[in-house]
mmCIF file of C-alpha atoms in Angstrom:
data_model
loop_
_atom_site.group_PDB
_atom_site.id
_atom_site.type_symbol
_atom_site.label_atom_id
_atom_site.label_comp_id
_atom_site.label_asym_id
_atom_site.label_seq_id
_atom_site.Cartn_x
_atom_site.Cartn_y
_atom_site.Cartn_z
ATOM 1 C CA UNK A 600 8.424 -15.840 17.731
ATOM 2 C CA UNK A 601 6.106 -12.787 18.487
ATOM 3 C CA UNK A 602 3.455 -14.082 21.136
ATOM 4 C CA UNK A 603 0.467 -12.135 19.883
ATOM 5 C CA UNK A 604 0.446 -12.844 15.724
ATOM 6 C CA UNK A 605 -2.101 -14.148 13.581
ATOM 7 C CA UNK A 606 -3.490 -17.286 12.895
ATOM 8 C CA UNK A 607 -3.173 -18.473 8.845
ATOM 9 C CA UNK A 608 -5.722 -21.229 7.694
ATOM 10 C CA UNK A 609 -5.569 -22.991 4.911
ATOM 11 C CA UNK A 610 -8.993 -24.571 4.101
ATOM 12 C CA UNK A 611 -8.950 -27.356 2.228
ATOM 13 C CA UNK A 612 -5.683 -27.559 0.412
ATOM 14 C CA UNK A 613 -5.054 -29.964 -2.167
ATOM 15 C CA UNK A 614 -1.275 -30.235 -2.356
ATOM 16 C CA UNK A 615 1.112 -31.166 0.022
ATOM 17 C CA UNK A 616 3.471 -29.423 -1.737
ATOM 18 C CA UNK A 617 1.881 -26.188 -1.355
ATOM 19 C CA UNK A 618 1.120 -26.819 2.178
ATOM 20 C CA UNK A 619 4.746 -26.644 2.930
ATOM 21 C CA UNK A 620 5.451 -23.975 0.749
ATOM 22 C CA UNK A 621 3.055 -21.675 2.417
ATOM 23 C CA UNK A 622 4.773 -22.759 6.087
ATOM 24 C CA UNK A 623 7.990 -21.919 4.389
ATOM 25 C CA UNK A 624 6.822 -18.745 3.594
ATOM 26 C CA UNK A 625 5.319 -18.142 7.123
ATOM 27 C CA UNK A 626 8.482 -19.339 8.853
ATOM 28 C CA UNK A 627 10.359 -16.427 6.139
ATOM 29 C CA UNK A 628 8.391 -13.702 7.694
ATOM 30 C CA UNK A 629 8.034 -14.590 11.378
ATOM 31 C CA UNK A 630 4.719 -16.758 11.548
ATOM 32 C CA UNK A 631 4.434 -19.921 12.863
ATOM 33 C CA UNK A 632 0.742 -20.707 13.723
ATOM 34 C CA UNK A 633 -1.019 -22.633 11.029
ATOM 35 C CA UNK A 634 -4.128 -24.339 10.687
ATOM 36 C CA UNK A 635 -5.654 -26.972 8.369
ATOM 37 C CA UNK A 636 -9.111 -27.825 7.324
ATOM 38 C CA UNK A 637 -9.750 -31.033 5.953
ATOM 39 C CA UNK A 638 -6.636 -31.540 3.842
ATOM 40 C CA UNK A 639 -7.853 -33.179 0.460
ATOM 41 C CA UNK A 640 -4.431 -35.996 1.179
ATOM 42 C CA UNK A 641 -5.022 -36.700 4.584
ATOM 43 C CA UNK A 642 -2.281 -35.520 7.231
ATOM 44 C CA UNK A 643 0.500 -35.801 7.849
ATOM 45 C CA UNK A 644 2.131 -35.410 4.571
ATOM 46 C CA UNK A 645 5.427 -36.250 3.404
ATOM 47 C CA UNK A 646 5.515 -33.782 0.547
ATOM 48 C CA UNK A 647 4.450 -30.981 2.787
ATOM 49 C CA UNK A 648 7.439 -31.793 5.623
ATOM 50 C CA UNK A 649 9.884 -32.055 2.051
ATOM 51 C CA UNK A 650 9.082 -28.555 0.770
ATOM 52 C CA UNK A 651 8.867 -26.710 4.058
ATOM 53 C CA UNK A 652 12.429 -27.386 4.390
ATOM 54 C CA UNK A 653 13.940 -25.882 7.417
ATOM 55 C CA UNK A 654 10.124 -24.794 8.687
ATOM 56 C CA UNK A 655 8.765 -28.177 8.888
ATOM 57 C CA UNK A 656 8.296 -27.099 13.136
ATOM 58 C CA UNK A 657 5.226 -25.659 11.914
ATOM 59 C CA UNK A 658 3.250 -28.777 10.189
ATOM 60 C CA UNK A 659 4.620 -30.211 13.385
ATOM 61 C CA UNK A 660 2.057 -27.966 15.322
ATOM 62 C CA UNK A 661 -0.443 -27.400 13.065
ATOM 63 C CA UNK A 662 -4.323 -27.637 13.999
ATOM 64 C CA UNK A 663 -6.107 -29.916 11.913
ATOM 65 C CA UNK A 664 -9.728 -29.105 11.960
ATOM 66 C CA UNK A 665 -12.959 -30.888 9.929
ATOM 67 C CA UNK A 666 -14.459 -27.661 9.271
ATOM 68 C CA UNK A 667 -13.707 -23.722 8.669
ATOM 69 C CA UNK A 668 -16.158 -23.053 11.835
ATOM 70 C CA UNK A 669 -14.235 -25.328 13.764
ATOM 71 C CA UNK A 670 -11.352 -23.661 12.803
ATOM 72 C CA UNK A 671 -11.881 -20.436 13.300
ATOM 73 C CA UNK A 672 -14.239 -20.643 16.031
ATOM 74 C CA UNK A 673 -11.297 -19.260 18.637
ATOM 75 C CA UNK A 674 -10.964 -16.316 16.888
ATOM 76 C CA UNK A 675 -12.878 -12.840 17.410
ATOM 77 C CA UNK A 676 -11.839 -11.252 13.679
ATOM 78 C CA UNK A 677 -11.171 -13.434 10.046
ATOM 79 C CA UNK A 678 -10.101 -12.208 7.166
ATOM 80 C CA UNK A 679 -10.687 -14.189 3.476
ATOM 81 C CA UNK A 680 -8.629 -13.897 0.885
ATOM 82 C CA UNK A 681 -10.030 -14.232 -2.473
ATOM 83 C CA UNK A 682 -9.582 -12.504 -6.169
ATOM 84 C CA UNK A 683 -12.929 -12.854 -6.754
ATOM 85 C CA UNK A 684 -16.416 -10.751 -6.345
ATOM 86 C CA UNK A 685 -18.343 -13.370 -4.256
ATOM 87 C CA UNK A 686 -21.697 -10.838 -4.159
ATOM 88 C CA UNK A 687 -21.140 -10.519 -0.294
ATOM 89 C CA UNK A 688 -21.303 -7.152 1.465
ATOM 90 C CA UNK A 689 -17.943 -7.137 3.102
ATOM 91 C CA UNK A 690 -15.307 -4.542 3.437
ATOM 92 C CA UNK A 691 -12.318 -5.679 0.773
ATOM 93 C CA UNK A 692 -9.064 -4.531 2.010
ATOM 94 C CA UNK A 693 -5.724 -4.980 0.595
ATOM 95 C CA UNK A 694 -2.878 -7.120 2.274
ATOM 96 C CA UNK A 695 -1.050 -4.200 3.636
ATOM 97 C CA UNK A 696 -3.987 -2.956 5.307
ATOM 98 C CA UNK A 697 -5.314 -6.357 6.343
ATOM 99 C CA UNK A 698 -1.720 -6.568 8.454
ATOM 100 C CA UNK A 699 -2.257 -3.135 9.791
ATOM 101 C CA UNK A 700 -5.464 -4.068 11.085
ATOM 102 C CA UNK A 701 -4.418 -7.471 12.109
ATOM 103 C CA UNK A 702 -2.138 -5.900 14.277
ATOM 104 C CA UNK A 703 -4.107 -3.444 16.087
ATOM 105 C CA UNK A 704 -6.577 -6.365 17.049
ATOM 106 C CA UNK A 705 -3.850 -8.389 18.275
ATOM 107 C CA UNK A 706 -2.644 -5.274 20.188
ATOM 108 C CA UNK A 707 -6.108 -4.794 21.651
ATOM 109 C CA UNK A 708 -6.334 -8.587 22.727
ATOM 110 C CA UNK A 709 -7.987 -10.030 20.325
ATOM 111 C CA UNK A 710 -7.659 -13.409 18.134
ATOM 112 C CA UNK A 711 -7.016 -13.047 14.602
ATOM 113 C CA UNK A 712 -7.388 -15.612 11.751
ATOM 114 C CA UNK A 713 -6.505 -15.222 7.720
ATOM 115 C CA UNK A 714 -8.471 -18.077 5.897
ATOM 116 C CA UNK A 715 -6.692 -19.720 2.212
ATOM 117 C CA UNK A 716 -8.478 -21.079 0.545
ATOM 118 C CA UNK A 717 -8.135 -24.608 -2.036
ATOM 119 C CA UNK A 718 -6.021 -24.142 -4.861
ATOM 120 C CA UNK A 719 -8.633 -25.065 -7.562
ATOM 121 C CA UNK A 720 -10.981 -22.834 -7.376
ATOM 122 C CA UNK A 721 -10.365 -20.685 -4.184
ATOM 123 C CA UNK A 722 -12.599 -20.079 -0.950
ATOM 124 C CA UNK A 723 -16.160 -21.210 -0.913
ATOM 125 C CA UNK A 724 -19.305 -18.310 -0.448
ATOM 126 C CA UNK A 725 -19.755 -20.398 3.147
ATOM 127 C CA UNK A 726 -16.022 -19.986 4.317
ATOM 128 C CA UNK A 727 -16.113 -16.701 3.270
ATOM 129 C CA UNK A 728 -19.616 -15.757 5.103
ATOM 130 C CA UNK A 729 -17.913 -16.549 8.301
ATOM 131 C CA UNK A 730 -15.636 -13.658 8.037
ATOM 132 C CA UNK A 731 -15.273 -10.111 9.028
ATOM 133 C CA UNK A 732 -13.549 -8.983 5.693
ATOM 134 C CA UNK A 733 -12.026 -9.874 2.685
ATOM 135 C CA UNK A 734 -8.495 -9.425 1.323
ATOM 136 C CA UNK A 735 -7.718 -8.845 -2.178
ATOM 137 C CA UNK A 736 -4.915 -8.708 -3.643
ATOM 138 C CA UNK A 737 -4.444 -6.027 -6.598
ATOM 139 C CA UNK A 738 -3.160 -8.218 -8.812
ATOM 140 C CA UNK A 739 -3.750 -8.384 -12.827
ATOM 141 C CA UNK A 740 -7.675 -8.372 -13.391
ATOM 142 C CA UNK A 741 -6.748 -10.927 -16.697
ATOM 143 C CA UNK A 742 -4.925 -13.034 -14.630
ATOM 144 C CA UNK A 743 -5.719 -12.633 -11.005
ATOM 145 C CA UNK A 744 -5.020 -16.430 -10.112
ATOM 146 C CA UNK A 745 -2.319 -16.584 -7.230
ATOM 147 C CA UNK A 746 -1.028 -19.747 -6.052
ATOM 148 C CA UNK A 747 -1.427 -21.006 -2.521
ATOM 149 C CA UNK A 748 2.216 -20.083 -1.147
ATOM 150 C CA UNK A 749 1.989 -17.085 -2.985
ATOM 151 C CA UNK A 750 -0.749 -15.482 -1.418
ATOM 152 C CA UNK A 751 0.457 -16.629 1.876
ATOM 153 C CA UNK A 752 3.630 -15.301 1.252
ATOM 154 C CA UNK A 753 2.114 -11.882 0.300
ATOM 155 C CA UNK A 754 0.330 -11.792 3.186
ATOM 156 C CA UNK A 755 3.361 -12.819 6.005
ATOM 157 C CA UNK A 756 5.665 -10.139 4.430
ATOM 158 C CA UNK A 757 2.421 -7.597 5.338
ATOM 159 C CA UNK A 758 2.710 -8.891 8.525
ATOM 160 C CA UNK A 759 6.576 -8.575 8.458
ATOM 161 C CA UNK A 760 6.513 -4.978 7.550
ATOM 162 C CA UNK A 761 4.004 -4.002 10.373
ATOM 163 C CA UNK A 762 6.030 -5.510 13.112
ATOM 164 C CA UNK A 763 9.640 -5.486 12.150
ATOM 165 C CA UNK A 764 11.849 -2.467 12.084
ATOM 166 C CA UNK A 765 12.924 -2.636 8.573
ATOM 167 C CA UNK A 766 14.925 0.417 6.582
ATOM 168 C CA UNK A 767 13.879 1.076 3.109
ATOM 169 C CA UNK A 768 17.854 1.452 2.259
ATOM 170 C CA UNK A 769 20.552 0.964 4.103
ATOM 171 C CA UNK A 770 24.435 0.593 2.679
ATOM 172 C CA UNK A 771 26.238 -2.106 2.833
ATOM 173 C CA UNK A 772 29.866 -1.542 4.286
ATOM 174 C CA UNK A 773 31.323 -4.934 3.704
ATOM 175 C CA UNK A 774 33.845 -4.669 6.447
ATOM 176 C CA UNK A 775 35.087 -0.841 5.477
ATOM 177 C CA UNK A 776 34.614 2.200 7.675
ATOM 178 C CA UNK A 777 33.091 5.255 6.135
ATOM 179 C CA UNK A 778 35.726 7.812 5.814
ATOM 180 C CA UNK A 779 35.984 10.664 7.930
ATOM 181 C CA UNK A 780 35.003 14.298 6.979
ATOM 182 C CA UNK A 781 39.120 15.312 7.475
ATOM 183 C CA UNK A 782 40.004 12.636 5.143
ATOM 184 C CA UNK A 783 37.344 13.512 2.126
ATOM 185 C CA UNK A 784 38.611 17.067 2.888
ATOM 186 C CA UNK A 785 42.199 15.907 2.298
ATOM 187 C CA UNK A 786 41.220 13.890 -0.493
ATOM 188 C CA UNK A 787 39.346 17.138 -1.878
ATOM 189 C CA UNK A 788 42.552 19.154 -1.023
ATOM 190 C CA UNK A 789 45.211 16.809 -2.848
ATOM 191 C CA UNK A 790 42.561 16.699 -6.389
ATOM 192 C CA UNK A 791 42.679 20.430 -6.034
ATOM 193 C CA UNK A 792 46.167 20.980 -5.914
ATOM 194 C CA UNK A 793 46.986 18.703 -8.902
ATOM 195 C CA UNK A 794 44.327 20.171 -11.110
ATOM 196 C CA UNK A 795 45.760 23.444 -10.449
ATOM 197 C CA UNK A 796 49.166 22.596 -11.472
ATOM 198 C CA UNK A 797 47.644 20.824 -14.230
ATOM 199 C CA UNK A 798 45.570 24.319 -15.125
ATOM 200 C CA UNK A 799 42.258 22.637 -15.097
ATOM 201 C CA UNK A 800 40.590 25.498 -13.524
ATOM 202 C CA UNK A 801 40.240 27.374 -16.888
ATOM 203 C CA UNK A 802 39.509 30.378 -17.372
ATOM 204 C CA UNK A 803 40.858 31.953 -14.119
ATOM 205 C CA UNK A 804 37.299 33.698 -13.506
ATOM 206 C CA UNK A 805 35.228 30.186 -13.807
ATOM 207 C CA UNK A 806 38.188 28.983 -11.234
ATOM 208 C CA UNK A 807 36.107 29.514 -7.857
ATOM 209 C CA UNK A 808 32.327 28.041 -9.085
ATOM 210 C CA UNK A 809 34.453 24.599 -10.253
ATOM 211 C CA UNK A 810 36.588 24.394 -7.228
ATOM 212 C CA UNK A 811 32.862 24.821 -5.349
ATOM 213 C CA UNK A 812 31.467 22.299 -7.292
ATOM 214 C CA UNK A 813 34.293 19.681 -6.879
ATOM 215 C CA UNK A 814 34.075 20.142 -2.726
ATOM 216 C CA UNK A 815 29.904 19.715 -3.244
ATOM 217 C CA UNK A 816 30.985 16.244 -5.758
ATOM 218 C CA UNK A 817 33.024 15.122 -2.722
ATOM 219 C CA UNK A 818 30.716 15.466 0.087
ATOM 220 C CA UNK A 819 27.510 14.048 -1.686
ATOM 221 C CA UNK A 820 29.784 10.864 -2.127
ATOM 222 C CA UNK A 821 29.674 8.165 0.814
ATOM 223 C CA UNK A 822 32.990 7.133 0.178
ATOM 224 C CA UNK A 823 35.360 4.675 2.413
ATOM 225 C CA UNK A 824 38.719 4.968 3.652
ATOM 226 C CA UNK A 825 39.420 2.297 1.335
ATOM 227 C CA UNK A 826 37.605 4.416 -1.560
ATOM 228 C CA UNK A 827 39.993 7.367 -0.328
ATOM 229 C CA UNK A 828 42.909 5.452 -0.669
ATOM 230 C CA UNK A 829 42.534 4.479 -3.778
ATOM 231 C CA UNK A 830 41.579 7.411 -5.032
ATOM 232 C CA UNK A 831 44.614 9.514 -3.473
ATOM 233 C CA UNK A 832 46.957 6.028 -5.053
ATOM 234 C CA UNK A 833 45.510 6.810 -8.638
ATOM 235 C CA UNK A 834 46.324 10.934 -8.791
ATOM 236 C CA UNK A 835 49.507 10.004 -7.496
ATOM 237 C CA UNK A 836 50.379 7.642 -10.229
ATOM 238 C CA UNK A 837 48.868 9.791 -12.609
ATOM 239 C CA UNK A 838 50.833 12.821 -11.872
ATOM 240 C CA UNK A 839 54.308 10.481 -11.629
ATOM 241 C CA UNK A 840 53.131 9.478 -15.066
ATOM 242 C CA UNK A 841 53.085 13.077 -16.556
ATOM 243 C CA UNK A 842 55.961 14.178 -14.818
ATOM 244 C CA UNK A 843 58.469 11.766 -16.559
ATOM 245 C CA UNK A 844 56.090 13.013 -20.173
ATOM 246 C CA UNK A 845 54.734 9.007 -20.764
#
């Protein structure tokens, strides 16, 4: 995992179950520090190492602390997440742009922490005074409750997307090879041909602008050699087809 990276906290949390749904979700998106203050069930917890599946490493190394000063008192910059106002002046800052920061401190040597608060009822004016800034998520105003993996899921795909290289779109190949430009050009070639014979390009003067705009249809396609193939196999039958007048 990536030396310098956050630190999550999850202050007070109720369920075990959503303690090892939030590691889960950490482990997902490349985090793996986590700390706990003053779990309501006591630690360790079996229901925590049963839904963290395959991440279970991390309640394995998680900090458990008695207090949210204790355990954030490492750290030079906290963020709180909360839906709520809490009449604090604070900057508010989405999760994207909590991450962006996040990283730039890390970059510039400095500790980060993200605090969670309890499922019930959510972070507590005194965790939250001991922060820099507050995260919000821009959720539903009539509903703005998240549950506890949830919001730390939201916040470790931030994370992800600051520090990964991730494509908006890529295309998956599934094994095939993009086909050439000489074979679309064949392909193009072998459609025109028929057509002619078959005196698609009617009238004679609309001939050249639909022959252009078949070889534009070709080229905008990201077709296969196996999509060519096919593709050359079906005019083929076609044209044995209306030879022999079926």
């Amino acid at each position: 995992m990536t030396a310098a990276q956050p630190v999550f906290v999850l202050v007070r949390p109720q369920m075990g179950e959503n303690i090892g749904a939030a590691a889960r979700a950490m482990w997902n998106f490349g985090l793996d520090r986590m700390r706990l203050v003053d779990p309501r069930d006591g630690w360790p917890n079996p229901r925590a190492v049963a839904l963290a599946s395959g991440a279970g490493r991390l309640l394995d190394h998680a900090g458990i602390f008695p207090s949210t000063a204790e355990a954030v008192a490492d750290c030079d910059y906290v963020f709180a997440t909360t839906a709520r106002p809490r009449g604090l002046t604070k900057p508010v800052v989405t999760p994207e742009q909590a991450m962006t920061e996040t990283r730039a401190l890390l970059a510039d040597g400095r500790r980060v922490a993200v605090l969670f608060g309890p499922e019930r009822a959510g972070l507590e004016n005194d965790d939250i005074a001991r922060a820099n800034a507050i995260v919000s998520v821009p959720v539903n105003p009539d509903f703005a409750s998240l549950n506890l993996g949830q919001c730390v899921l939201l916040s470790a795909y931030e994370w992800r997307r600051q520090t990964a290289e991730i494509l908006p779109e890529r295309l998956e190949m599934a094994g095939a090879e993009p086909a050439s430009l000489l074979e679309v050009e064949k392909l193009a070639e072998h459609y025109e041909e028929r057509l002619s014979e078959a005196g698609f390009f009617f009238p004679e003067t609309k001939a050249p602008g639909m022959k252009l705009a078949l070889r534009n249809m070709w080229s905008r396609m990201p077709l296969t050699r196996p999509d060519v193939q096919i593709l050359h196999g079906m005019l083929r039958q076609l044209t044995r087809v209306r030879g022999r007048g079926e």
